[in-house]
Short mmCIF file of C-alpha atoms in Angstrom, two decimals:
data_model
loop_
_atom_site.label_atom_id
_atom_site.label_comp_id
_atom_site.label_asym_id
_atom_site.label_seq_id
_atom_site.Cartn_x
_atom_site.Cartn_y
_atom_site.Cartn_z
CA UNK U 724 -4.29 -3.35 -20.02
CA UNK U 725 -6.60 -6.12 -20.21
CA UNK U 726 -7.65 -7.56 -17.02
CA UNK U 727 -6.62 -11.50 -16.62
CA UNK U 728 -9.45 -14.06 -16.33
CA UNK U 729 -10.50 -14.40 -12.70
CA UNK U 730 -9.39 -17.42 -10.87
CA UNK U 731 -11.99 -17.43 -8.31
CA UNK U 732 -15.74 -18.35 -9.06
CA UNK U 733 -16.96 -16.15 -6.12
CA UNK U 734 -18.97 -13.23 -7.07
CA UNK U 735 -17.05 -9.85 -7.07
CA UNK U 736 -17.92 -7.25 -4.33
CA UNK U 737 -17.57 -3.59 -4.57
CA UNK U 738 -16.44 -0.78 -2.42
CA UNK U 739 -16.37 3.18 -3.10
CA UNK U 740 -12.80 4.50 -2.12
CA UNK U 741 -12.91 8.16 -2.69
CA UNK U 742 -13.84 8.61 -6.41
CA UNK U 743 -13.01 5.14 -7.33
CA UNK U 744 -15.19 1.79 -7.64
CA UNK U 745 -13.01 -0.98 -6.46
CA UNK U 746 -14.05 -4.56 -6.92
CA UNK U 747 -12.41 -7.30 -4.67
CA UNK U 748 -13.35 -11.00 -3.51
CA UNK U 749 -12.44 -13.32 -0.59
CA UNK U 750 -8.74 -13.65 -1.83
CA UNK U 751 -7.81 -10.21 -0.87
CA UNK U 752 -8.22 -7.85 2.16
CA UNK U 753 -11.46 -6.03 1.91
CA UNK U 754 -10.71 -2.46 0.88
CA UNK U 755 -11.52 0.10 3.78
CA UNK U 756 -12.94 3.53 2.90
CA UNK U 757 -10.72 5.06 5.58
CA UNK U 758 -7.43 4.08 3.74
CA UNK U 759 -8.35 6.92 1.30
CA UNK U 760 -6.53 9.11 3.99
CA UNK U 761 -3.18 7.57 2.80
CA UNK U 762 -3.95 8.40 -0.82
CA UNK U 763 -5.10 11.87 0.13
CA UNK U 764 -1.75 12.58 2.03
CA UNK U 765 0.21 11.26 -1.08
CA UNK U 766 -1.72 13.68 -2.95
CA UNK U 767 -0.61 16.72 -0.78
CA UNK U 768 2.95 15.47 -0.74
CA UNK U 769 2.72 14.95 -4.62
CA UNK U 770 2.93 18.85 -4.76
CA UNK U 771 6.23 19.01 -3.04
CA UNK U 772 8.35 16.16 -4.26
CA UNK U 773 9.91 15.89 -7.77
CA UNK U 774 7.95 14.60 -10.94
CA UNK U 775 7.80 10.85 -11.77
CA UNK U 776 5.78 7.91 -11.20
CA UNK U 777 4.47 6.65 -7.70
CA UNK U 778 5.28 3.37 -6.16
CA UNK U 779 2.94 1.24 -3.94
CA UNK U 780 4.23 -1.82 -2.13
CA UNK U 781 1.79 -4.49 -0.88
CA UNK U 782 -0.89 -3.07 -3.09
CA UNK U 783 -3.75 -5.61 -2.46
CA UNK U 784 -6.77 -4.94 -4.95
CA UNK U 785 -4.89 -1.63 -5.65
CA UNK U 786 -7.28 0.95 -4.13
CA UNK U 787 -4.74 3.06 -2.28
CA UNK U 788 -2.21 3.38 -5.37
CA UNK U 789 -4.93 3.71 -7.93
CA UNK U 790 -6.59 6.51 -5.92
CA UNK U 791 -3.25 8.18 -5.18
CA UNK U 792 -2.58 8.03 -9.06
CA UNK U 793 -5.78 9.69 -9.71
CA UNK U 794 -5.36 12.41 -7.17
CA UNK U 795 -1.70 13.17 -8.01
CA UNK U 796 -2.13 12.64 -11.91
CA UNK U 797 0.97 10.59 -11.88
CA UNK U 798 1.81 7.27 -13.40
CA UNK U 799 2.03 4.59 -11.01
CA UNK U 800 3.72 1.16 -10.29
CA UNK U 801 1.80 -1.27 -7.84
CA UNK U 802 3.62 -4.49 -6.50
CA UNK U 803 2.11 -7.13 -4.50
CA UNK U 804 3.13 -11.05 -4.07
CA UNK U 805 -0.24 -12.30 -4.59
CA UNK U 806 -1.31 -13.27 -8.10
CA UNK U 807 -4.88 -12.75 -6.84
CA UNK U 808 -4.23 -9.06 -5.59
CA UNK U 809 -2.53 -8.30 -9.09
CA UNK U 810 -5.25 -9.76 -11.02
CA UNK U 811 -7.87 -7.65 -9.18
CA UNK U 812 -5.59 -4.52 -9.09
CA UNK U 813 -5.45 -4.83 -12.89
CA UNK U 814 -9.24 -5.30 -13.26
CA UNK U 815 -9.52 -2.01 -10.87
CA UNK U 816 -7.01 -0.09 -12.99
CA UNK U 817 -9.11 -0.84 -16.08
CA UNK U 818 -12.45 -0.06 -14.65
CA UNK U 819 -11.48 3.22 -13.36
CA UNK U 820 -9.77 4.30 -16.54
CA UNK U 821 -6.27 4.21 -15.30
CA UNK U 822 -4.81 1.28 -17.33
CA UNK U 823 -2.64 3.35 -19.34
CA UNK U 824 -0.80 4.98 -16.29
CA UNK U 825 -0.45 2.11 -14.24
CA UNK U 826 1.96 -1.05 -14.06
CA UNK U 827 0.76 -3.90 -11.96
CA UNK U 828 3.88 -6.27 -10.99
CA UNK U 829 3.50 -9.60 -9.20
CA UNK U 830 6.71 -10.74 -7.26
CA UNK U 831 8.91 -10.35 -4.11
CA UNK U 832 8.95 -6.40 -3.18
CA UNK U 833 12.66 -6.14 -4.00
CA UNK U 834 12.91 -8.26 -6.99
CA UNK U 835 10.05 -6.71 -8.69
CA UNK U 836 11.86 -3.51 -9.26
CA UNK U 837 14.69 -2.72 -11.36
CA UNK U 838 18.12 -1.74 -9.62
CA UNK U 839 18.27 1.65 -11.08
CA UNK U 840 14.31 2.44 -10.65
CA UNK U 841 13.62 5.30 -8.57
CA UNK U 842 10.41 6.91 -7.26
CA UNK U 843 9.68 10.28 -5.76
CA UNK U 844 6.60 9.14 -3.71
CA UNK U 845 6.30 5.60 -2.21
CA UNK U 846 3.35 4.11 -0.40
CA UNK U 847 2.88 0.92 1.61
CA UNK U 848 0.14 -0.78 3.41
CA UNK U 849 1.87 -3.93 4.59
CA UNK U 850 0.26 -6.57 6.77
CA UNK U 851 0.71 -5.36 10.28
CA UNK U 852 -0.84 -8.06 12.62
CA UNK U 853 1.18 -10.55 14.98
CA UNK U 854 0.99 -13.86 13.58
CA UNK U 855 -0.49 -14.86 16.87
CA UNK U 856 -3.30 -12.32 16.47
CA UNK U 857 -4.47 -13.42 13.01
CA UNK U 858 -7.12 -15.92 14.03
CA UNK U 859 -9.00 -13.04 15.51
CA UNK U 860 -9.95 -11.93 12.03
CA UNK U 861 -11.11 -15.12 10.35
CA UNK U 862 -12.72 -13.07 7.66
CA UNK U 863 -9.40 -11.69 6.45
CA UNK U 864 -6.99 -13.65 4.10
CA UNK U 865 -4.26 -14.44 6.57
CA UNK U 866 -1.43 -13.47 3.97
CA UNK U 867 -2.96 -10.26 3.79
CA UNK U 868 -2.89 -9.37 7.55
CA UNK U 869 0.21 -11.53 8.85
CA UNK U 870 2.96 -9.14 9.56
CA UNK U 871 5.04 -11.86 11.29
CA UNK U 872 6.07 -12.63 15.06
CA UNK U 873 5.79 -8.80 16.15
CA UNK U 874 3.43 -7.50 13.15
CA UNK U 875 6.48 -5.56 11.51
CA UNK U 876 8.60 -7.99 9.64
CA UNK U 877 6.88 -7.02 6.17
CA UNK U 878 6.97 -3.33 7.10
CA UNK U 879 10.79 -3.55 7.75
CA UNK U 880 10.94 -5.05 4.23
CA UNK U 881 8.99 -2.24 2.77
CA UNK U 882 11.36 0.33 4.46
CA UNK U 883 14.49 -1.59 2.80
CA UNK U 884 12.82 -1.33 -0.65
CA UNK U 885 11.58 2.31 -0.08
CA UNK U 886 15.00 3.42 1.29
CA UNK U 887 16.78 1.71 -1.95
CA UNK U 888 14.20 3.10 -4.69
CA UNK U 889 13.35 6.58 -3.05
CA UNK U 890 14.43 9.78 -4.90
CA UNK U 891 16.86 11.77 -2.47
CA UNK U 892 14.09 14.38 -2.35
CA UNK U 893 11.07 12.11 -2.14
CA UNK U 894 8.42 10.93 0.37
CA UNK U 895 7.31 7.72 1.84
CA UNK U 896 3.90 7.12 3.34
CA UNK U 897 3.53 3.70 5.39
CA UNK U 898 0.37 2.59 7.08
CA UNK U 899 0.56 0.84 10.34
CA UNK U 900 -1.62 -0.49 13.12
CA UNK U 901 -1.42 2.35 15.56
CA UNK U 902 0.92 5.14 17.16
CA UNK U 903 2.77 2.83 19.18
CA UNK U 904 3.79 0.34 16.31
CA UNK U 905 4.72 3.36 14.10
CA UNK U 906 7.32 4.66 16.71
CA UNK U 907 8.61 0.95 17.26
CA UNK U 908 9.36 0.95 13.33
CA UNK U 909 11.12 4.03 13.65
CA UNK U 910 14.15 2.33 15.05
CA UNK U 911 14.43 0.39 11.84
CA UNK U 912 14.22 3.64 9.48
CA UNK U 913 17.88 4.54 9.85
CA UNK U 914 19.39 1.27 8.71
CA UNK U 915 17.23 1.68 5.61
CA UNK U 916 18.63 5.10 4.98
CA UNK U 917 15.24 6.69 6.05
CA UNK U 918 14.31 9.04 8.92
CA UNK U 919 10.68 9.38 10.40
CA UNK U 920 9.13 12.91 9.56
CA UNK U 921 5.79 12.77 10.97
CA UNK U 922 3.35 10.15 12.17
CA UNK U 923 -0.63 10.70 11.96
CA UNK U 924 -3.34 8.75 13.42
CA UNK U 925 -6.47 8.03 11.34
CA UNK U 926 -9.26 8.37 13.79
CA UNK U 927 -9.39 4.85 15.51
CA UNK U 928 -8.18 3.01 12.50
CA UNK U 929 -4.48 3.11 12.22
CA UNK U 930 -1.38 5.29 11.86
CA UNK U 931 0.33 6.84 8.62
CA UNK U 932 4.01 7.37 9.01
CA UNK U 933 5.87 9.91 6.49
CA UNK U 934 9.55 9.00 5.90
CA UNK U 935 12.34 10.85 3.84
CA UNK U 936 15.86 10.28 3.01
CA UNK U 937 18.47 10.72 5.78
#
């Protein structure tokens, strides 16, 4: 996998996420070290679910999915609508020696996957701020944090895609703003063919939701 030429002339910044060195620029959300908790939970679940590649939705610069691939030893498919995010995820897969095990796909969450593709492990870190709140975070690209009117529009899309492509014995780990938002999204799990198994808070940073097939 050869990283494509960068479209930005801004110097790359670097962040350590677990054992990985992740590069990013102003076009994507800055990788936060605490998000490694999602990859680490995926690694634990990876011991319980069937063999097969993992899927990450809304992958950004790729740090969560790439770390999960490293920790689980699984192949991975990373999907994001942003060309810049996919460019940087491709670069990060290569710089961390994961290019042979990782596919980066740009496109709509649903259309980027084949109808018959299934995954035993699905991760997602969707934008979860309310549109009205995004101005409070001017350092973050709006497209990477804007979750729509109530902050859950893209998270709901992730649920629908996960429900359609999750192995019957698989697991989903979704990252959201807090426990309250996670409980609110739980009402949308059933129509997607999923059920909430567990909600974990990550210090003051956010909440992780584990889901499974109904």
